[in-house]
Amino acid sequence: MCGIIGYCGHRPAVPVLVEGLRRLEYRGYDSAGVGFLHTDGLKVIKAKGKLCELDKKLAQENVFNATSGIGHTRWATHGEPNEPNAHPHVDHTGRLAMIHNGIIENYQEIKKELLAEGVTFKSETDTEVLLNLISKYLQEEGEMLPALSRALNRVEGAYAIAVFDAQNPGVVHAARVSSPLVLGVGTGENFLASDIPAFLPYTRDVVFLEDGELVRIDASSWQVMRVRDLSPVEKKVDTITWDVQAAQKGGHKHFMIKEIFEQPKVIQDCLCGRLATDLDEVRLPELDCLEGAPKRIHIVACGTSFHAGLWGMYLLEQWARIPVQVEIASEFRYRDPILDPDTLIIAISQSGETADTLAGIKLAKQQGLKVLGLCNVVGSSVARESDYVVYTQAGPEISVASTKAMCSQLTALLLLTLHWGSKTGKLDPKIHRDTLHGLRSLPELLEKTLPALRDRAFELAREYSDADSFLYLGRGLYYPLALEGALKLKEISYIHAEGYAAGEMKHGPIALIDPKFPSFAIALDDDLFPKVKSNLVEVQARSGEIIALTNVGLDLEVDHRWDVPRASGPLATFLALPALQLFAYEVADYLGKDVDQPRNLAKSVTVE
């Protein structure tokens, strides 16, 4: 989940590297560092903490002569987040520097061997072990490419690495397996990074690297080859359509609030070209090769994407009448699941690089199943590994806590439901037609609603910011939203929160209810509202305070009503979701938390 960047070109490298790291800091912020060639040899400068700590150190150095180098921002895996464990690491000879995202699973065995040969280590990391293995083979082979091939063919696990050699300045080598790495192709300069925003101010031309590929860049050229045998690989250069402005705050205090307010546009972008203007139908040309509707579906995802998948399950089963099972990817990959050949796997991932979800895809494909990837990032690993891809069109999401990405996933799942419901003939034509009409007007409705939602969230946040715990309750489609609301609150405010199916509350959690333990209920106008209302009476009987997200005119007496506009069927979800996000945001902001970069978290979880 670390961020890596490499640069070879005509500009001063260190400012390019640092600015790239700033755009990657959402991937990790325990420590940061850069490596480059100084007048007196290889220079590595690193610091514990956020990038501002590295800035302070760099301000005391002359760093403007170097025109190539590597940089890293870390999310700790092996070894605590301190300066010795920060990247780049330097090999024991002082010749090589390397940055790494991922986990080397057999590093202890290799470290024992290197220790026996007299190699000394300065950190607790698996990265330093791999680097010294490369260094050993470089001494034996005399050239970097065969040394890299030997070392990488020996290690097990996941990695995206970039290596800088002080004896060969102006060149960076990199490789990947199960960790993201993309090449940026410029004019008189080339880039390597974990994610496109790192180099987007300089070029929109990118090459997506696959697992098992190694790349060599200098200022004027790049070559891709296979790690296994160094055979050349032909690659296509793609052009990214979005620009760097999409990854800036645009006057907002945090990326998170900006991205919450972008949700009307996200819905509009996800619908663009997918709703026929002349006919009441959904058009998903991405699925033209998939005949009819699947007989059954297995959804595999993690975190917020798992909650989106759970929401999709309710809708797909009710409207398309397709049996659906939703799996947490980190569990699915280690089970021995019985998968029917007629099952379609839907893998949901915002980044398209989630390690557990990718492992689930590979497991499914080993059993001969087709995979539909639902993701946001064009050319990501999930997109490349899947047989079919539906892009959610959310644009870059920078804040670690996902908001607009989930909105886009729900929109895409609703489109899939309408598409397959029509294919199966199980969906009532009136529901189909009304939902399509509602979808067309949904972005405008949400745009008008968001300011009032934020005002109410602001008020409630001040009322409940001193709570130690929260219980989130929902039923049916709103049970996954209860899970997501609780996740958002604990992610960014660090207040303990649990999401529960409201009917399950009396099977244990009701024991926690007291005047200091508030509940947040999603009690919108649907068939299950009377049941939710009954559950809330049980909370009130035990003196528990309640915030209820509900609709005007509903008979509901609670401590704090939060009325939102009505919308038909599942479209109400798109008004409830930002309310939950805004409440978590306002609580965290009021408490002075680091909203965009909450502690211990990273944006793209590319390790187990």
mmCIF file of C-alpha atoms in Angstrom, residues 120-475:
data_model
loop_
_atom_site.group_PDB
_atom_site.id
_atom_site.type_symbol
_atom_site.label_atom_id
_atom_site.label_comp_id
_atom_site.label_asym_id
_atom_site.label_seq_id
_atom_site.Cartn_x
_atom_site.Cartn_y
_atom_site.Cartn_z
ATOM 1 C CA THR A 120 24.729 -6.659 7.729
ATOM 2 C CA PHE A 121 21.244 -5.151 7.953
ATOM 3 C CA LYS A 122 20.140 -1.773 9.254
ATOM 4 C CA SER A 123 16.378 -2.306 9.264
ATOM 5 C CA GLU A 124 13.710 -4.879 10.092
ATOM 6 C CA THR A 125 12.253 -4.865 6.602
ATOM 7 C CA ASP A 126 11.853 -7.549 3.978
ATOM 8 C CA THR A 127 12.781 -4.868 1.415
ATOM 9 C CA GLU A 128 16.371 -4.611 2.599
ATOM 10 C CA VAL A 129 16.684 -8.388 2.299
ATOM 11 C CA LEU A 130 15.555 -8.380 -1.335
ATOM 12 C CA LEU A 131 17.859 -5.455 -2.107
ATOM 13 C CA ASN A 132 20.902 -7.256 -0.715
ATOM 14 C CA LEU A 133 19.975 -10.365 -2.672
ATOM 15 C CA ILE A 134 19.966 -8.233 -5.834
ATOM 16 C CA SER A 135 23.296 -6.739 -4.750
ATOM 17 C CA LYS A 136 24.785 -10.200 -4.308
ATOM 18 C CA TYR A 137 23.701 -11.305 -7.773
ATOM 19 C CA LEU A 138 24.876 -8.002 -9.298
ATOM 20 C CA GLN A 139 28.393 -8.728 -8.038
ATOM 21 C CA GLU A 140 28.205 -12.208 -9.570
ATOM 22 C CA GLU A 141 26.560 -11.248 -12.877
ATOM 23 C CA GLY A 142 28.167 -7.862 -13.457
ATOM 24 C CA GLU A 143 24.941 -6.419 -14.927
ATOM 25 C CA MET A 144 21.688 -5.269 -13.382
ATOM 26 C CA LEU A 145 19.152 -7.035 -15.607
ATOM 27 C CA PRO A 146 20.335 -10.621 -15.017
ATOM 28 C CA ALA A 147 20.850 -9.832 -11.325
ATOM 29 C CA LEU A 148 17.278 -8.596 -11.027
ATOM 30 C CA SER A 149 15.932 -11.585 -12.918
ATOM 31 C CA ARG A 150 17.748 -14.058 -10.656
ATOM 32 C CA ALA A 151 16.668 -12.325 -7.451
ATOM 33 C CA LEU A 152 13.036 -11.830 -8.429
ATOM 34 C CA ASN A 153 12.682 -15.382 -9.699
ATOM 35 C CA ARG A 154 13.743 -16.533 -6.261
ATOM 36 C CA VAL A 155 11.482 -14.460 -4.023
ATOM 37 C CA GLU A 156 7.878 -15.276 -3.157
ATOM 38 C CA GLY A 157 5.128 -12.764 -2.450
ATOM 39 C CA ALA A 158 4.025 -9.427 -3.870
ATOM 40 C CA TYR A 159 6.154 -6.524 -4.964
ATOM 41 C CA ALA A 160 6.505 -3.407 -7.012
ATOM 42 C CA ILE A 161 10.127 -2.300 -6.786
ATOM 43 C CA ALA A 162 12.340 0.395 -8.285
ATOM 44 C CA VAL A 163 16.137 0.177 -8.078
ATOM 45 C CA PHE A 164 18.675 2.992 -8.525
ATOM 46 C CA ASP A 165 22.364 2.181 -9.180
ATOM 47 C CA ALA A 166 24.966 4.820 -8.271
ATOM 48 C CA GLN A 167 27.350 3.347 -10.865
ATOM 49 C CA ASN A 168 24.743 3.695 -13.613
ATOM 50 C CA PRO A 169 23.105 7.097 -12.980
ATOM 51 C CA GLY A 170 20.283 8.188 -15.216
ATOM 52 C CA VAL A 171 18.693 4.728 -15.212
ATOM 53 C CA VAL A 172 15.980 3.208 -13.027
ATOM 54 C CA HIS A 173 14.916 -0.449 -13.131
ATOM 55 C CA ALA A 174 11.539 -1.601 -11.834
ATOM 56 C CA ALA A 175 9.354 -4.710 -11.718
ATOM 57 C CA ARG A 176 5.992 -5.871 -10.377
ATOM 58 C CA VAL A 177 4.061 -8.887 -9.165
ATOM 59 C CA SER A 178 0.628 -8.346 -7.547
ATOM 60 C CA SER A 179 1.377 -4.701 -6.729
ATOM 61 C CA PRO A 180 0.511 -1.738 -8.960
ATOM 62 C CA LEU A 181 3.130 -0.144 -11.178
ATOM 63 C CA VAL A 182 2.609 2.127 -14.170
ATOM 64 C CA LEU A 183 5.057 3.741 -16.593
ATOM 65 C CA GLY A 184 4.630 7.371 -17.630
ATOM 66 C CA VAL A 185 6.067 8.202 -21.068
ATOM 67 C CA GLY A 186 7.153 11.806 -21.533
ATOM 68 C CA THR A 187 9.308 13.831 -23.913
ATOM 69 C CA GLY A 188 12.899 13.597 -22.788
ATOM 70 C CA GLU A 189 11.736 12.075 -19.509
ATOM 71 C CA ASN A 190 10.096 8.914 -18.222
ATOM 72 C CA PHE A 191 8.370 8.059 -14.951
ATOM 73 C CA LEU A 192 7.451 5.035 -12.834
ATOM 74 C CA ALA A 193 4.809 5.150 -10.117
ATOM 75 C CA SER A 194 2.228 3.240 -8.119
ATOM 76 C CA ASP A 195 -0.528 5.419 -9.536
ATOM 77 C CA ILE A 196 -1.018 7.808 -12.445
ATOM 78 C CA PRO A 197 -1.566 11.061 -10.438
ATOM 79 C CA ALA A 198 2.081 10.939 -9.365
ATOM 80 C CA PHE A 199 3.241 12.065 -12.817
ATOM 81 C CA LEU A 200 0.050 13.423 -14.368
ATOM 82 C CA PRO A 201 1.269 17.083 -14.446
ATOM 83 C CA TYR A 202 3.975 15.990 -16.910
ATOM 84 C CA THR A 203 2.368 13.372 -19.141
ATOM 85 C CA ARG A 204 -0.909 11.616 -19.835
ATOM 86 C CA ASP A 205 0.741 8.818 -21.837
ATOM 87 C CA VAL A 206 0.974 5.654 -19.765
ATOM 88 C CA VAL A 207 1.974 2.009 -20.091
ATOM 89 C CA PHE A 208 0.293 -0.441 -17.729
ATOM 90 C CA LEU A 209 2.737 -3.077 -16.540
ATOM 91 C CA GLU A 210 1.597 -6.648 -15.947
ATOM 92 C CA ASP A 211 2.599 -9.153 -13.289
ATOM 93 C CA GLY A 212 6.031 -10.615 -13.960
ATOM 94 C CA GLU A 213 7.230 -7.677 -16.063
ATOM 95 C CA LEU A 214 10.429 -5.694 -15.597
ATOM 96 C CA VAL A 215 11.108 -2.242 -17.053
ATOM 97 C CA ARG A 216 14.256 -0.183 -17.632
ATOM 98 C CA ILE A 217 13.897 3.570 -18.091
ATOM 99 C CA ASP A 218 16.246 6.428 -18.828
ATOM 100 C CA ALA A 219 15.491 9.952 -20.014
ATOM 101 C CA SER A 220 14.996 9.021 -23.661
ATOM 102 C CA SER A 221 13.904 5.384 -23.729
ATOM 103 C CA TRP A 222 12.069 2.563 -21.993
ATOM 104 C CA GLN A 223 12.048 -1.199 -22.442
ATOM 105 C CA VAL A 224 9.766 -3.818 -20.905
ATOM 106 C CA MET A 225 10.752 -7.473 -20.534
ATOM 107 C CA ARG A 226 9.708 -10.558 -18.632
ATOM 108 C CA VAL A 227 11.291 -11.101 -15.242
ATOM 109 C CA ARG A 228 11.428 -14.829 -15.910
ATOM 110 C CA ASP A 229 13.835 -14.817 -18.866
ATOM 111 C CA LEU A 230 14.343 -11.146 -19.846
ATOM 112 C CA SER A 231 12.530 -11.693 -23.145
ATOM 113 C CA PRO A 232 11.154 -8.422 -24.611
ATOM 114 C CA VAL A 233 7.471 -7.517 -24.253
ATOM 115 C CA GLU A 234 5.577 -5.305 -26.705
ATOM 116 C CA LYS A 235 3.486 -2.728 -24.855
ATOM 117 C CA LYS A 236 0.796 -0.262 -25.901
ATOM 118 C CA VAL A 237 0.877 3.383 -24.802
ATOM 119 C CA ASP A 238 -2.517 4.555 -23.515
ATOM 120 C CA THR A 239 -3.608 8.167 -23.054
ATOM 121 C CA ILE A 240 -5.407 9.210 -19.862
ATOM 122 C CA THR A 241 -8.359 11.540 -20.435
ATOM 123 C CA TRP A 242 -8.680 13.111 -16.961
ATOM 124 C CA ASP A 243 -6.276 15.798 -15.791
ATOM 125 C CA VAL A 244 -4.447 16.769 -12.614
ATOM 126 C CA GLN A 245 -7.154 19.258 -11.634
ATOM 127 C CA ALA A 246 -9.407 16.285 -10.875
ATOM 128 C CA ALA A 247 -6.969 15.305 -8.136
ATOM 129 C CA GLN A 248 -6.892 18.723 -6.407
ATOM 130 C CA LYS A 249 -9.075 19.947 -3.525
ATOM 131 C CA GLY A 250 -10.749 22.704 -5.541
ATOM 132 C CA GLY A 251 -11.112 25.064 -2.582
ATOM 133 C CA HIS A 252 -12.494 22.466 -0.147
ATOM 134 C CA LYS A 253 -10.912 21.927 3.249
ATOM 135 C CA HIS A 254 -10.419 18.209 2.606
ATOM 136 C CA PHE A 255 -10.516 15.848 -0.356
ATOM 137 C CA MET A 256 -13.205 13.861 1.426
ATOM 138 C CA ILE A 257 -15.760 16.674 1.487
ATOM 139 C CA LYS A 258 -14.911 17.542 -2.124
ATOM 140 C CA GLU A 259 -15.496 13.940 -3.143
ATOM 141 C CA ILE A 260 -18.784 13.691 -1.223
ATOM 142 C CA PHE A 261 -20.025 16.752 -3.129
ATOM 143 C CA GLU A 262 -18.866 15.241 -6.423
ATOM 144 C CA GLN A 263 -21.378 12.403 -6.125
ATOM 145 C CA PRO A 264 -24.060 13.989 -8.360
ATOM 146 C CA LYS A 265 -21.477 14.210 -11.155
ATOM 147 C CA VAL A 266 -20.299 10.674 -10.378
ATOM 148 C CA ILE A 267 -23.822 9.342 -10.898
ATOM 149 C CA GLN A 268 -24.173 11.340 -14.098
ATOM 150 C CA ASP A 269 -20.820 10.088 -15.436
ATOM 151 C CA CYS A 270 -21.635 6.479 -14.578
ATOM 152 C CA LEU A 271 -24.966 6.777 -16.413
ATOM 153 C CA CYS A 272 -23.458 8.550 -19.427
ATOM 154 C CA GLY A 273 -24.009 6.479 -22.573
ATOM 155 C CA ARG A 274 -25.678 3.722 -20.585
ATOM 156 C CA LEU A 275 -29.262 4.996 -20.595
ATOM 157 C CA ALA A 276 -30.885 4.969 -23.992
ATOM 158 C CA THR A 277 -32.555 8.317 -24.606
ATOM 159 C CA ASP A 278 -35.089 6.964 -27.073
ATOM 160 C CA LEU A 279 -35.926 3.735 -25.247
ATOM 161 C CA ASP A 280 -36.394 2.850 -21.599
ATOM 162 C CA GLU A 281 -33.445 0.489 -21.415
ATOM 163 C CA VAL A 282 -29.949 0.151 -20.029
ATOM 164 C CA ARG A 283 -27.137 -0.274 -22.508
ATOM 165 C CA LEU A 284 -24.011 -2.028 -21.288
ATOM 166 C CA PRO A 285 -21.990 -2.862 -24.413
ATOM 167 C CA GLU A 286 -19.251 -4.155 -22.111
ATOM 168 C CA LEU A 287 -21.480 -7.192 -21.534
ATOM 169 C CA ASP A 288 -22.417 -7.893 -25.164
ATOM 170 C CA CYS A 289 -20.220 -11.014 -25.108
ATOM 171 C CA LEU A 290 -22.107 -12.316 -22.059
ATOM 172 C CA GLU A 291 -25.203 -14.054 -23.345
ATOM 173 C CA GLY A 292 -28.324 -13.298 -21.338
ATOM 174 C CA ALA A 293 -28.225 -13.009 -17.570
ATOM 175 C CA PRO A 294 -26.045 -15.157 -15.303
ATOM 176 C CA LYS A 295 -27.778 -18.046 -13.516
ATOM 177 C CA ARG A 296 -26.075 -17.189 -10.238
ATOM 178 C CA ILE A 297 -23.583 -14.616 -9.006
ATOM 179 C CA HIS A 298 -20.747 -14.594 -6.494
ATOM 180 C CA ILE A 299 -19.638 -11.088 -5.451
ATOM 181 C CA VAL A 300 -16.090 -10.806 -4.061
ATOM 182 C CA ALA A 301 -14.891 -7.566 -2.450
ATOM 183 C CA CYS A 302 -13.338 -5.902 0.616
ATOM 184 C CA GLY A 303 -14.332 -3.051 2.941
ATOM 185 C CA THR A 304 -16.594 -0.426 1.409
ATOM 186 C CA SER A 305 -16.740 -2.403 -1.846
ATOM 187 C CA PHE A 306 -18.036 -5.389 0.146
ATOM 188 C CA HIS A 307 -20.838 -3.215 1.526
ATOM 189 C CA ALA A 308 -21.686 -2.120 -2.030
ATOM 190 C CA GLY A 309 -21.769 -5.769 -3.080
ATOM 191 C CA LEU A 310 -24.078 -6.639 -0.201
ATOM 192 C CA TRP A 311 -26.436 -3.858 -1.303
ATOM 193 C CA GLY A 312 -26.292 -5.236 -4.837
ATOM 194 C CA MET A 313 -27.226 -8.697 -3.566
ATOM 195 C CA TYR A 314 -30.534 -7.457 -2.152
ATOM 196 C CA LEU A 315 -31.381 -5.700 -5.405
ATOM 197 C CA LEU A 316 -30.258 -8.422 -7.817
ATOM 198 C CA GLU A 317 -32.187 -11.105 -5.991
ATOM 199 C CA GLN A 318 -35.351 -9.008 -5.635
ATOM 200 C CA TRP A 319 -35.523 -7.536 -9.128
ATOM 201 C CA ALA A 320 -33.535 -9.836 -11.415
ATOM 202 C CA ARG A 321 -34.292 -12.999 -9.394
ATOM 203 C CA ILE A 322 -30.678 -14.146 -9.646
ATOM 204 C CA PRO A 323 -29.245 -15.996 -6.608
ATOM 205 C CA VAL A 324 -26.333 -13.987 -5.213
ATOM 206 C CA GLN A 325 -23.693 -14.751 -2.602
ATOM 207 C CA VAL A 326 -21.404 -12.005 -1.301
ATOM 208 C CA GLU A 327 -17.954 -12.885 0.013
ATOM 209 C CA ILE A 328 -15.274 -10.984 1.871
ATOM 210 C CA ALA A 329 -12.338 -11.500 -0.498
ATOM 211 C CA SER A 330 -9.789 -12.177 2.252
ATOM 212 C CA GLU A 331 -11.936 -15.125 3.394
ATOM 213 C CA PHE A 332 -13.002 -16.308 -0.055
ATOM 214 C CA ARG A 333 -9.413 -16.711 -1.269
ATOM 215 C CA TYR A 334 -8.551 -19.146 1.538
ATOM 216 C CA ARG A 335 -11.730 -21.194 1.454
ATOM 217 C CA ASP A 336 -12.244 -24.142 -0.841
ATOM 218 C CA PRO A 337 -15.489 -22.789 -2.301
ATOM 219 C CA ILE A 338 -17.871 -24.970 -4.277
ATOM 220 C CA LEU A 339 -18.491 -22.863 -7.355
ATOM 221 C CA ASP A 340 -21.041 -23.886 -9.956
ATOM 222 C CA PRO A 341 -19.778 -23.561 -13.563
ATOM 223 C CA ASP A 342 -22.758 -21.326 -14.342
ATOM 224 C CA THR A 343 -21.719 -18.799 -11.673
ATOM 225 C CA LEU A 344 -20.464 -15.353 -12.664
ATOM 226 C CA ILE A 345 -17.934 -13.778 -10.311
ATOM 227 C CA ILE A 346 -18.285 -10.021 -9.798
ATOM 228 C CA ALA A 347 -15.088 -8.564 -8.336
ATOM 229 C CA ILE A 348 -15.556 -5.054 -6.927
ATOM 230 C CA SER A 349 -12.561 -2.815 -6.204
ATOM 231 C CA GLN A 350 -12.222 0.965 -6.282
ATOM 232 C CA SER A 351 -8.513 0.904 -7.091
ATOM 233 C CA GLY A 352 -8.525 -2.284 -9.109
ATOM 234 C CA GLU A 353 -5.400 -3.319 -7.199
ATOM 235 C CA THR A 354 -6.840 -4.831 -4.004
ATOM 236 C CA ALA A 355 -4.657 -7.877 -3.306
ATOM 237 C CA ASP A 356 -7.323 -10.091 -1.718
ATOM 238 C CA THR A 357 -9.826 -9.351 -4.481
ATOM 239 C CA LEU A 358 -7.236 -10.138 -7.150
ATOM 240 C CA ALA A 359 -6.475 -13.431 -5.406
ATOM 241 C CA GLY A 360 -10.214 -14.200 -5.440
ATOM 242 C CA ILE A 361 -10.306 -13.557 -9.190
ATOM 243 C CA LYS A 362 -7.430 -15.966 -9.755
ATOM 244 C CA LEU A 363 -9.118 -18.627 -7.632
ATOM 245 C CA ALA A 364 -12.322 -18.281 -9.646
ATOM 246 C CA LYS A 365 -10.511 -18.422 -12.981
ATOM 247 C CA GLN A 366 -8.630 -21.529 -11.893
ATOM 248 C CA GLN A 367 -12.042 -23.173 -11.568
ATOM 249 C CA GLY A 368 -13.002 -22.014 -15.053
ATOM 250 C CA LEU A 369 -15.451 -19.268 -14.045
ATOM 251 C CA LYS A 370 -15.941 -15.978 -15.872
ATOM 252 C CA VAL A 371 -15.206 -12.770 -13.965
ATOM 253 C CA LEU A 372 -16.828 -9.353 -14.274
ATOM 254 C CA GLY A 373 -14.632 -6.612 -12.837
ATOM 255 C CA LEU A 374 -16.409 -3.593 -11.362
ATOM 256 C CA CYS A 375 -13.738 -0.975 -10.783
ATOM 257 C CA ASN A 376 -12.823 2.659 -11.186
ATOM 258 C CA VAL A 377 -9.307 2.629 -12.620
ATOM 259 C CA VAL A 378 -8.806 1.985 -16.323
ATOM 260 C CA GLY A 379 -6.009 -0.495 -16.954
ATOM 261 C CA SER A 380 -5.844 -1.637 -13.319
ATOM 262 C CA SER A 381 -5.051 -5.230 -12.407
ATOM 263 C CA VAL A 382 -8.698 -6.122 -11.755
ATOM 264 C CA ALA A 383 -9.626 -4.715 -15.166
ATOM 265 C CA ARG A 384 -6.900 -6.701 -16.894
ATOM 266 C CA GLU A 385 -7.562 -9.954 -15.042
ATOM 267 C CA SER A 386 -11.340 -9.887 -15.611
ATOM 268 C CA ASP A 387 -13.168 -11.298 -18.623
ATOM 269 C CA TYR A 388 -15.579 -8.351 -18.656
ATOM 270 C CA VAL A 389 -15.184 -4.895 -17.113
ATOM 271 C CA VAL A 390 -17.733 -2.262 -16.128
ATOM 272 C CA TYR A 391 -15.938 0.947 -15.189
ATOM 273 C CA THR A 392 -17.665 3.019 -12.529
ATOM 274 C CA GLN A 393 -16.364 6.355 -13.898
ATOM 275 C CA ALA A 394 -15.856 7.968 -10.469
ATOM 276 C CA GLY A 395 -12.623 9.722 -11.402
ATOM 277 C CA PRO A 396 -9.647 9.860 -9.029
ATOM 278 C CA GLU A 397 -10.555 9.446 -5.356
ATOM 279 C CA ILE A 398 -7.813 10.784 -3.084
ATOM 280 C CA SER A 399 -9.243 10.679 0.439
ATOM 281 C CA VAL A 400 -8.443 7.342 2.054
ATOM 282 C CA ALA A 401 -12.018 6.871 3.298
ATOM 283 C CA SER A 402 -14.002 5.990 0.186
ATOM 284 C CA THR A 403 -17.118 8.039 -0.580
ATOM 285 C CA LYS A 404 -17.835 8.769 -4.223
ATOM 286 C CA ALA A 405 -16.353 5.431 -5.267
ATOM 287 C CA MET A 406 -19.077 3.607 -3.357
ATOM 288 C CA CYS A 407 -21.706 5.859 -4.910
ATOM 289 C CA SER A 408 -20.409 4.904 -8.359
ATOM 290 C CA GLN A 409 -20.372 1.201 -7.455
ATOM 291 C CA LEU A 410 -23.996 1.344 -6.308
ATOM 292 C CA THR A 411 -24.943 3.117 -9.532
ATOM 293 C CA ALA A 412 -23.227 0.458 -11.620
ATOM 294 C CA LEU A 413 -24.848 -2.358 -9.603
ATOM 295 C CA LEU A 414 -28.250 -0.756 -10.119
ATOM 296 C CA LEU A 415 -27.610 -0.610 -13.873
ATOM 297 C CA LEU A 416 -26.562 -4.273 -13.869
ATOM 298 C CA THR A 417 -29.751 -5.155 -11.997
ATOM 299 C CA LEU A 418 -31.947 -3.297 -14.485
ATOM 300 C CA HIS A 419 -30.040 -4.834 -17.386
ATOM 301 C CA TRP A 420 -30.301 -8.400 -16.130
ATOM 302 C CA GLY A 421 -33.809 -7.914 -14.740
ATOM 303 C CA SER A 422 -34.874 -7.052 -18.266
ATOM 304 C CA LYS A 423 -32.986 -10.064 -19.670
ATOM 305 C CA THR A 424 -34.629 -12.492 -17.239
ATOM 306 C CA GLY A 425 -38.059 -10.926 -17.688
ATOM 307 C CA LYS A 426 -38.500 -10.973 -13.913
ATOM 308 C CA LEU A 427 -38.514 -7.211 -13.368
ATOM 309 C CA ASP A 428 -41.865 -5.456 -13.415
ATOM 310 C CA PRO A 429 -41.791 -3.141 -16.482
ATOM 311 C CA LYS A 430 -43.277 -0.276 -14.448
ATOM 312 C CA ILE A 431 -40.540 -0.541 -11.810
ATOM 313 C CA HIS A 432 -37.973 -0.684 -14.604
ATOM 314 C CA ARG A 433 -39.389 2.403 -16.302
ATOM 315 C CA ASP A 434 -39.892 4.412 -13.096
ATOM 316 C CA THR A 435 -36.371 3.641 -11.900
ATOM 317 C CA LEU A 436 -34.822 4.740 -15.187
ATOM 318 C CA HIS A 437 -36.762 8.002 -15.077
ATOM 319 C CA GLY A 438 -35.729 8.506 -11.455
ATOM 320 C CA LEU A 439 -32.099 7.838 -12.308
ATOM 321 C CA ARG A 440 -32.101 10.571 -14.935
ATOM 322 C CA SER A 441 -33.230 13.174 -12.409
ATOM 323 C CA LEU A 442 -31.225 11.790 -9.472
ATOM 324 C CA PRO A 443 -28.033 13.868 -9.989
ATOM 325 C CA GLU A 444 -30.023 17.124 -9.920
ATOM 326 C CA LEU A 445 -31.981 16.039 -6.836
ATOM 327 C CA LEU A 446 -28.806 15.097 -4.981
ATOM 328 C CA GLU A 447 -27.081 18.331 -6.019
ATOM 329 C CA LYS A 448 -29.911 20.342 -4.447
ATOM 330 C CA THR A 449 -30.009 18.153 -1.316
ATOM 331 C CA LEU A 450 -26.326 18.010 -0.366
ATOM 332 C CA PRO A 451 -25.991 21.512 1.216
ATOM 333 C CA ALA A 452 -28.917 20.864 3.585
ATOM 334 C CA LEU A 453 -27.532 17.419 4.414
ATOM 335 C CA ARG A 454 -24.236 18.982 5.367
ATOM 336 C CA ASP A 455 -25.912 21.608 7.555
ATOM 337 C CA ARG A 456 -27.779 18.917 9.481
ATOM 338 C CA ALA A 457 -24.650 16.766 9.752
ATOM 339 C CA PHE A 458 -22.822 19.781 11.175
ATOM 340 C CA GLU A 459 -25.486 20.204 13.891
ATOM 341 C CA LEU A 460 -25.622 16.530 14.850
ATOM 342 C CA ALA A 461 -21.841 16.192 14.880
ATOM 343 C CA ARG A 462 -21.566 18.771 17.643
ATOM 344 C CA GLU A 463 -24.273 16.999 19.617
ATOM 345 C CA TYR A 464 -22.616 13.568 19.453
ATOM 346 C CA SER A 465 -18.874 14.188 19.019
ATOM 347 C CA ASP A 466 -18.259 13.125 22.639
ATOM 348 C CA ALA A 467 -19.764 9.653 22.127
ATOM 349 C CA ASP A 468 -17.456 6.709 22.761
ATOM 350 C CA SER A 469 -19.479 4.247 20.667
ATOM 351 C CA PHE A 470 -22.286 4.206 18.114
ATOM 352 C CA LEU A 471 -24.711 1.552 16.917
ATOM 353 C CA TYR A 472 -25.875 1.863 13.291
ATOM 354 C CA LEU A 473 -29.118 0.085 12.402
ATOM 355 C CA GLY A 474 -30.799 -0.727 9.095
ATOM 356 C CA ARG A 475 -32.858 -3.404 7.384
#
